[in-house]
mmCIF file of C-alpha atoms in Angstrom:
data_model
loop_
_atom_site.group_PDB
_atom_site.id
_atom_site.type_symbol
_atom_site.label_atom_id
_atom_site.label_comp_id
_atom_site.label_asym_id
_atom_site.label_seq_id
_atom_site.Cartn_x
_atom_site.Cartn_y
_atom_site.Cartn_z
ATOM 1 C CA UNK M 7 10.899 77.664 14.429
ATOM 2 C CA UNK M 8 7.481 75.648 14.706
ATOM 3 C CA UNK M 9 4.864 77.712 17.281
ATOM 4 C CA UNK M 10 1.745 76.096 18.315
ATOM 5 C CA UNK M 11 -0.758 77.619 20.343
ATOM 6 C CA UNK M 12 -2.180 75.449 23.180
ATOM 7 C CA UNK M 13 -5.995 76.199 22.674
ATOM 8 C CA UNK M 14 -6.935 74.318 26.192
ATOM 9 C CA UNK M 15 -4.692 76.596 27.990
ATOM 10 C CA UNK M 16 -5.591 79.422 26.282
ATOM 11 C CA UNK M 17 -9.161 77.715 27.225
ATOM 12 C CA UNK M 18 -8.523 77.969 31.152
ATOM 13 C CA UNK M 19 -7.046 81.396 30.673
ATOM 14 C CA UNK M 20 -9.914 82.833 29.190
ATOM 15 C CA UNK M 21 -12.204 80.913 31.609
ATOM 16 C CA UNK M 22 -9.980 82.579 34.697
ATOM 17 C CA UNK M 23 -9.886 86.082 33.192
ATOM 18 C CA UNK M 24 -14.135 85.621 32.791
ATOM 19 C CA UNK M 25 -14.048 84.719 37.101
ATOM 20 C CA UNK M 26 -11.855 87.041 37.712
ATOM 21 C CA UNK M 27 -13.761 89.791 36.169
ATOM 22 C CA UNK M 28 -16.963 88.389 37.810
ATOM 23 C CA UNK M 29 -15.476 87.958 41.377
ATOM 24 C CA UNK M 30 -12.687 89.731 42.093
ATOM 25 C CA UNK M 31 -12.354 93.232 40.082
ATOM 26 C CA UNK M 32 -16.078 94.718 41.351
ATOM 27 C CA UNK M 33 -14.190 94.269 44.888
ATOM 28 C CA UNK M 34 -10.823 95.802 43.928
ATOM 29 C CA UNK M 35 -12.212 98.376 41.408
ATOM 30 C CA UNK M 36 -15.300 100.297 42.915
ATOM 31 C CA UNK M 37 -14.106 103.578 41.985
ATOM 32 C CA UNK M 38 -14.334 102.914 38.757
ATOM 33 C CA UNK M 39 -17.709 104.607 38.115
ATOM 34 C CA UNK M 40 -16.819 107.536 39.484
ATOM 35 C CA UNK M 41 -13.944 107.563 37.168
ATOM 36 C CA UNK M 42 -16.995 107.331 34.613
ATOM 37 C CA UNK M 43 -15.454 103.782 33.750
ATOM 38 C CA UNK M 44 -18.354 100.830 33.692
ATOM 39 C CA UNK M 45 -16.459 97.389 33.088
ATOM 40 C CA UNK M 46 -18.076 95.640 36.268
ATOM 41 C CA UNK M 47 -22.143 95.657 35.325
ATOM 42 C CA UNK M 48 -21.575 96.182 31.135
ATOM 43 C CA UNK M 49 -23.767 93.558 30.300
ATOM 44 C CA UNK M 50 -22.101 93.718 26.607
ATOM 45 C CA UNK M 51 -18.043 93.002 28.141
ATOM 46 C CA UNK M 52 -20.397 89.826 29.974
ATOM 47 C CA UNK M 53 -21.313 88.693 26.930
ATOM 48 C CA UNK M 54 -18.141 89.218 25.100
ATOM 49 C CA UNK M 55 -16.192 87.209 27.522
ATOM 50 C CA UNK M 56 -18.836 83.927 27.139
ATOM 51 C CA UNK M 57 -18.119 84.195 23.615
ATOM 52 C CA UNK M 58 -14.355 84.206 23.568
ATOM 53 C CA UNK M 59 -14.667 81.164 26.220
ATOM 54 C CA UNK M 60 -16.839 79.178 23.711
ATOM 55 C CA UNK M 61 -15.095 79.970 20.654
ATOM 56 C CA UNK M 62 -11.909 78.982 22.208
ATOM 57 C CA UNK M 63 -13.173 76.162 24.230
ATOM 58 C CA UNK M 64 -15.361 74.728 21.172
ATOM 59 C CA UNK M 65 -12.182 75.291 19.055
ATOM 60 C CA UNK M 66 -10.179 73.510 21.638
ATOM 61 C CA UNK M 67 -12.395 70.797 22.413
ATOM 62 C CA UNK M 68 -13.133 69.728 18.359
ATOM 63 C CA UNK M 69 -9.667 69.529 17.722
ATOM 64 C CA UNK M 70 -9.082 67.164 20.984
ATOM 65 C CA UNK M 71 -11.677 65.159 19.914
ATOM 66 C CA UNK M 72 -11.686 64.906 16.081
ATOM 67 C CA UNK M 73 -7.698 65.018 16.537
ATOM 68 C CA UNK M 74 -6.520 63.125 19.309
ATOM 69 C CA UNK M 75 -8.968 60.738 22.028
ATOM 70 C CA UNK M 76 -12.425 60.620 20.903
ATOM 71 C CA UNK M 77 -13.750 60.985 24.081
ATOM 72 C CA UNK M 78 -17.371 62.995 24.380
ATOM 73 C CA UNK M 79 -17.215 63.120 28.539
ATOM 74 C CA UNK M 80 -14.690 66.839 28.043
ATOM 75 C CA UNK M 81 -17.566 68.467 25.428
ATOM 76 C CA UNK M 82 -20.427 67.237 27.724
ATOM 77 C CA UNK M 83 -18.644 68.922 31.098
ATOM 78 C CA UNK M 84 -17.791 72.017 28.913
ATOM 79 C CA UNK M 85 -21.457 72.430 27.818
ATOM 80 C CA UNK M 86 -22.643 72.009 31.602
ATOM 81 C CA UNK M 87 -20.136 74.832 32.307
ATOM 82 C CA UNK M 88 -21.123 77.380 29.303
ATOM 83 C CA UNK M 89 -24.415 76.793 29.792
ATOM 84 C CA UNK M 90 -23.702 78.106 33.447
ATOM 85 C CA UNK M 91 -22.271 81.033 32.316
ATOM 86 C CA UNK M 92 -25.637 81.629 29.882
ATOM 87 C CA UNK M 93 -27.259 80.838 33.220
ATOM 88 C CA UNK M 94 -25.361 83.648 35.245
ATOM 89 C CA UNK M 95 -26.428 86.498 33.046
ATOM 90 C CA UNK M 96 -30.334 85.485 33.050
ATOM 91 C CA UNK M 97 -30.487 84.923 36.693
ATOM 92 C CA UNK M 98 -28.441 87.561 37.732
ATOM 93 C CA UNK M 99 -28.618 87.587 41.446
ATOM 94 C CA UNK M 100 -27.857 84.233 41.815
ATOM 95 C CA UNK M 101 -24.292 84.609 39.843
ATOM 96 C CA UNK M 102 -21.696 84.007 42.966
ATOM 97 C CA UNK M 103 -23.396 81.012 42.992
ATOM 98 C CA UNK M 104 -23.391 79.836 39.577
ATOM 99 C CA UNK M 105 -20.158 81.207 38.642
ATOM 100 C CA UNK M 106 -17.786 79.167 40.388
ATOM 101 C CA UNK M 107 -19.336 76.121 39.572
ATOM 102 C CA UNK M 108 -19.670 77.154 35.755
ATOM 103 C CA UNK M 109 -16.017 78.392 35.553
ATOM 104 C CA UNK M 110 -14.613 74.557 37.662
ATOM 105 C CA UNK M 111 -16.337 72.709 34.707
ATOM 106 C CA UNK M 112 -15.358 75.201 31.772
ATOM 107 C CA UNK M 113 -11.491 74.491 33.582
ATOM 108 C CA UNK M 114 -12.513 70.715 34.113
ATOM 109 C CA UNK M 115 -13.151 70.192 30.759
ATOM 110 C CA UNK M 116 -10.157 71.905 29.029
ATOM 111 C CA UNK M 117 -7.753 69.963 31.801
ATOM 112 C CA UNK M 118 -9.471 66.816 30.757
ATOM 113 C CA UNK M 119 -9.118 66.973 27.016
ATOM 114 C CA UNK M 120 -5.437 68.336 27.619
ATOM 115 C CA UNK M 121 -4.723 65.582 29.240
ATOM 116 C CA UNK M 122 -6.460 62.755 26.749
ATOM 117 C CA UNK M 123 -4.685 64.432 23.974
ATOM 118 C CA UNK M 124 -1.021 63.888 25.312
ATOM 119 C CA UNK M 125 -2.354 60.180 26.031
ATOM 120 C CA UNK M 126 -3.620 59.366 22.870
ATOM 121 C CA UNK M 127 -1.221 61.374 20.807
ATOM 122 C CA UNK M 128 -3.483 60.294 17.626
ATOM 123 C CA UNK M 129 -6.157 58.132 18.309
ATOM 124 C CA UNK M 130 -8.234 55.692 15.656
ATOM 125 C CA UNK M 131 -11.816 54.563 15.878
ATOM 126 C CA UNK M 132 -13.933 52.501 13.499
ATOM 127 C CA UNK M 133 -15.613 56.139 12.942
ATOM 128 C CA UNK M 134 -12.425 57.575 12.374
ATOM 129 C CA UNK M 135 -11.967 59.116 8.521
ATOM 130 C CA UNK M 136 -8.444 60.622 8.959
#
C-alpha cells in the first residue's frame, strides 16, 4: 500500500491548532491555572507551535516548488504570515490583531501551493535540474 503524507494539509492543520490555541482555548480553559496547568501564557508551547508551522510549511512549500509549479508568490505569502506569528510574540498585546491575519496567510499559502501542485503535476523550467 503506497501512503503519502500531504505536508500542505498537515500545513493548515498545524496553522489551525496554533489559532486555536491563541484564540479560543484561554476562553474555554480558564481554570486551568488553578488546576496548576499553564498552556495558555507558556511562552515556550508559543514558540514550539511557530516552529512546527515553519518546519512543516517550509517542508511543504520546497517540495511544491522545487517539485511541482515553480511559483515564488506561496513562499512570499507564507513568510508574510510566519513573520506575523514572530510578530505576535514580540508585541504581545497587539496579538488578536496580528494573529488572524498571520494564521489567513500561513493557510493562504499552503491552499495556494496545494493547489499549483495538482495543476502542474511536474513542472519544467529553463532552471529546472531534475
Amino acid at each position: 500500500m503506497n501512503f503519502r503524507v500531504n505536508w500542505d494539509a498537515m500545513g493548515v492543520a498545524a496553522s489551525l491548532a496554533c489559532a486555536i490555541h491563541c484564540a479560543i482555548l484561554p476562553l474555554v480553559l480558564t481554570s486551568l491555572p488553578v488546576l496548576g496547568i499553564n498552556i495558555i501564557e507558556n511562552e515556550a508551547f508559543e514558540y514550539f507551535m511557530i516552529l512546527l508551522a515553519m518546519a512543516i510549511g517550509v517542508y511543504s512549500l520546497r517540495h511544491g516548488y522545487k517539485k511541482h509549479h515553480h511559483s515564488t508568490v506561496p513562499i512570499i505569502i507564507f513568510a508574510i504570515g510566519i513573520t506575523g506569528l514572530i510578530a505576535k510574540q514580540i508585541w504581545h498585546q497587539y496579538q488578536l490583531w496580528i494573529l488572524p491575519f498571520a494564521v489567513l496567510m500561513i493557510v493562504t499559502a499552503h491552499l495556494m501551493n496545494f493547489r499549483a501542485c495538482r495543476v502542474h503535476n511536474h513542472a519544467h523550467e529553463d532552471d529546472c535540474d531534475h
